[in-house]
């Protein structure tokens, strides 16, 4: 299982790179906004620093502008992966991006049924949000285990990225479940 940092903070990325365990980064609009810099400058710095996939999230809610934004994000670097939300518009834009040969990460996934939709459009990565499920008294880890099992049984190529992880045991349990990637904020790794 690969370890990703869920951050847009270049210092955190450099620190974890020094440990030799960083395989990629996930960002979201909130994390990028916190850096108080031009988003494109933030993304480019991260794409250059990281020797691995970096997920950059679209913010347009409608399929057409989301697709256009995704094409632009993909052009920022060969290791860019375009995040689209698990919405009908996200699926539509995502499918078009996949047809263009762009790697997508379908984010905000909360159920195995949604994970099947992501795999069916040919997503490179699916991101189930474990912590957010736990927040509403659901079982995030159970959903992850089901998604990993379905992907295995169905031989889907989509990589399962366990997201919204809050503590190291989430990472251990995600590894046991068979997730391909676990992403967590820096604080989770230095607990
Ligand atoms: O990777 C998903 C992350 O950005 C959201 O995490 O902890 O805010 O639910 P969290």
mmCIF file of C-alpha atoms in Angstrom, residues 40-128:
data_model
loop_
_atom_site.group_PDB
_atom_site.id
_atom_site.type_symbol
_atom_site.label_atom_id
_atom_site.label_comp_id
_atom_site.label_asym_id
_atom_site.label_seq_id
_atom_site.Cartn_x
_atom_site.Cartn_y
_atom_site.Cartn_z
ATOM 1 C CA UNK A 40 -1.632 27.124 -9.924
ATOM 2 C CA UNK A 41 1.662 28.045 -8.238
ATOM 3 C CA UNK A 42 0.810 25.729 -5.305
ATOM 4 C CA UNK A 43 -0.057 22.805 -7.601
ATOM 5 C CA UNK A 44 3.046 23.279 -9.778
ATOM 6 C CA UNK A 45 5.362 23.358 -6.770
ATOM 7 C CA UNK A 46 3.839 20.128 -5.435
ATOM 8 C CA UNK A 47 3.907 18.410 -8.845
ATOM 9 C CA UNK A 48 7.619 19.205 -9.137
ATOM 10 C CA UNK A 49 8.467 18.141 -5.587
ATOM 11 C CA UNK A 50 6.627 14.808 -5.612
ATOM 12 C CA UNK A 51 7.904 11.745 -7.424
ATOM 13 C CA UNK A 52 4.432 10.218 -7.728
ATOM 14 C CA UNK A 53 0.786 11.011 -8.377
ATOM 15 C CA UNK A 54 -0.671 14.312 -7.212
ATOM 16 C CA UNK A 55 -4.460 14.711 -7.168
ATOM 17 C CA UNK A 56 -5.728 18.197 -8.123
ATOM 18 C CA UNK A 57 -9.422 18.833 -7.580
ATOM 19 C CA UNK A 58 -11.893 20.443 -9.971
ATOM 20 C CA UNK A 59 -14.243 23.052 -8.491
ATOM 21 C CA UNK A 60 -16.734 23.579 -11.335
ATOM 22 C CA UNK A 61 -20.070 21.902 -10.481
ATOM 23 C CA UNK A 62 -21.372 21.481 -14.062
ATOM 24 C CA UNK A 63 -20.049 18.786 -16.394
ATOM 25 C CA UNK A 64 -18.850 20.976 -19.307
ATOM 26 C CA UNK A 65 -16.800 23.510 -17.304
ATOM 27 C CA UNK A 66 -15.625 20.696 -15.005
ATOM 28 C CA UNK A 67 -14.303 18.809 -18.033
ATOM 29 C CA UNK A 68 -12.511 21.943 -19.346
ATOM 30 C CA UNK A 69 -11.002 22.572 -15.919
ATOM 31 C CA UNK A 70 -9.912 18.937 -15.723
ATOM 32 C CA UNK A 71 -8.128 19.184 -19.068
ATOM 33 C CA UNK A 72 -6.248 22.293 -17.822
ATOM 34 C CA UNK A 73 -5.312 20.622 -14.517
ATOM 35 C CA UNK A 74 -3.999 17.545 -16.321
ATOM 36 C CA UNK A 75 -1.693 19.783 -18.370
ATOM 37 C CA UNK A 76 0.087 21.058 -15.251
ATOM 38 C CA UNK A 77 2.309 17.986 -15.078
ATOM 39 C CA UNK A 78 2.668 14.343 -16.130
ATOM 40 C CA UNK A 79 1.982 13.212 -12.546
ATOM 41 C CA UNK A 80 -1.268 15.203 -12.234
ATOM 42 C CA UNK A 81 -4.430 13.207 -11.492
ATOM 43 C CA UNK A 82 -7.714 15.100 -11.867
ATOM 44 C CA UNK A 83 -10.194 14.829 -8.995
ATOM 45 C CA UNK A 84 -13.880 14.879 -9.909
ATOM 46 C CA UNK A 85 -16.715 14.542 -7.382
ATOM 47 C CA UNK A 86 -19.069 11.552 -7.193
ATOM 48 C CA UNK A 87 -22.010 13.430 -8.702
ATOM 49 C CA UNK A 88 -23.843 12.898 -12.007
ATOM 50 C CA UNK A 89 -21.877 15.831 -13.489
ATOM 51 C CA UNK A 90 -18.657 14.460 -12.015
ATOM 52 C CA UNK A 91 -19.281 11.096 -13.652
ATOM 53 C CA UNK A 92 -20.076 12.743 -17.009
ATOM 54 C CA UNK A 93 -16.996 14.995 -16.956
ATOM 55 C CA UNK A 94 -14.874 12.156 -15.572
ATOM 56 C CA UNK A 95 -15.874 9.776 -18.350
ATOM 57 C CA UNK A 96 -14.913 12.378 -20.960
ATOM 58 C CA UNK A 97 -11.554 12.960 -19.263
ATOM 59 C CA UNK A 98 -10.904 9.202 -19.206
ATOM 60 C CA UNK A 99 -11.705 9.034 -22.937
ATOM 61 C CA UNK A 100 -9.042 11.728 -23.448
ATOM 62 C CA UNK A 101 -6.523 9.518 -21.647
ATOM 63 C CA UNK A 102 -6.529 11.675 -18.498
ATOM 64 C CA UNK A 103 -6.217 9.877 -15.168
ATOM 65 C CA UNK A 104 -9.022 10.737 -12.767
ATOM 66 C CA UNK A 105 -9.640 10.335 -9.047
ATOM 67 C CA UNK A 106 -13.351 10.069 -8.216
ATOM 68 C CA UNK A 107 -13.627 11.685 -4.807
ATOM 69 C CA UNK A 108 -16.336 12.055 -2.154
ATOM 70 C CA UNK A 109 -17.261 8.375 -2.392
ATOM 71 C CA UNK A 110 -19.319 7.117 0.534
ATOM 72 C CA UNK A 111 -20.596 3.690 -0.516
ATOM 73 C CA UNK A 112 -19.650 0.537 -2.442
ATOM 74 C CA UNK A 113 -22.381 1.356 -4.997
ATOM 75 C CA UNK A 114 -20.700 4.692 -5.753
ATOM 76 C CA UNK A 115 -17.334 2.924 -5.982
ATOM 77 C CA UNK A 116 -18.781 0.619 -8.649
ATOM 78 C CA UNK A 117 -19.870 3.683 -10.671
ATOM 79 C CA UNK A 118 -16.350 5.124 -10.419
ATOM 80 C CA UNK A 119 -14.819 1.862 -11.653
ATOM 81 C CA UNK A 120 -17.318 1.616 -14.499
ATOM 82 C CA UNK A 121 -16.255 4.994 -15.937
ATOM 83 C CA UNK A 122 -12.643 3.827 -15.859
ATOM 84 C CA UNK A 123 -11.401 5.923 -12.938
ATOM 85 C CA UNK A 124 -7.703 5.565 -12.145
ATOM 86 C CA UNK A 125 -8.411 6.134 -8.435
ATOM 87 C CA UNK A 126 -11.528 5.959 -6.244
ATOM 88 C CA UNK A 127 -11.512 7.803 -2.911
ATOM 89 C CA UNK A 128 -13.854 6.495 -0.217
#
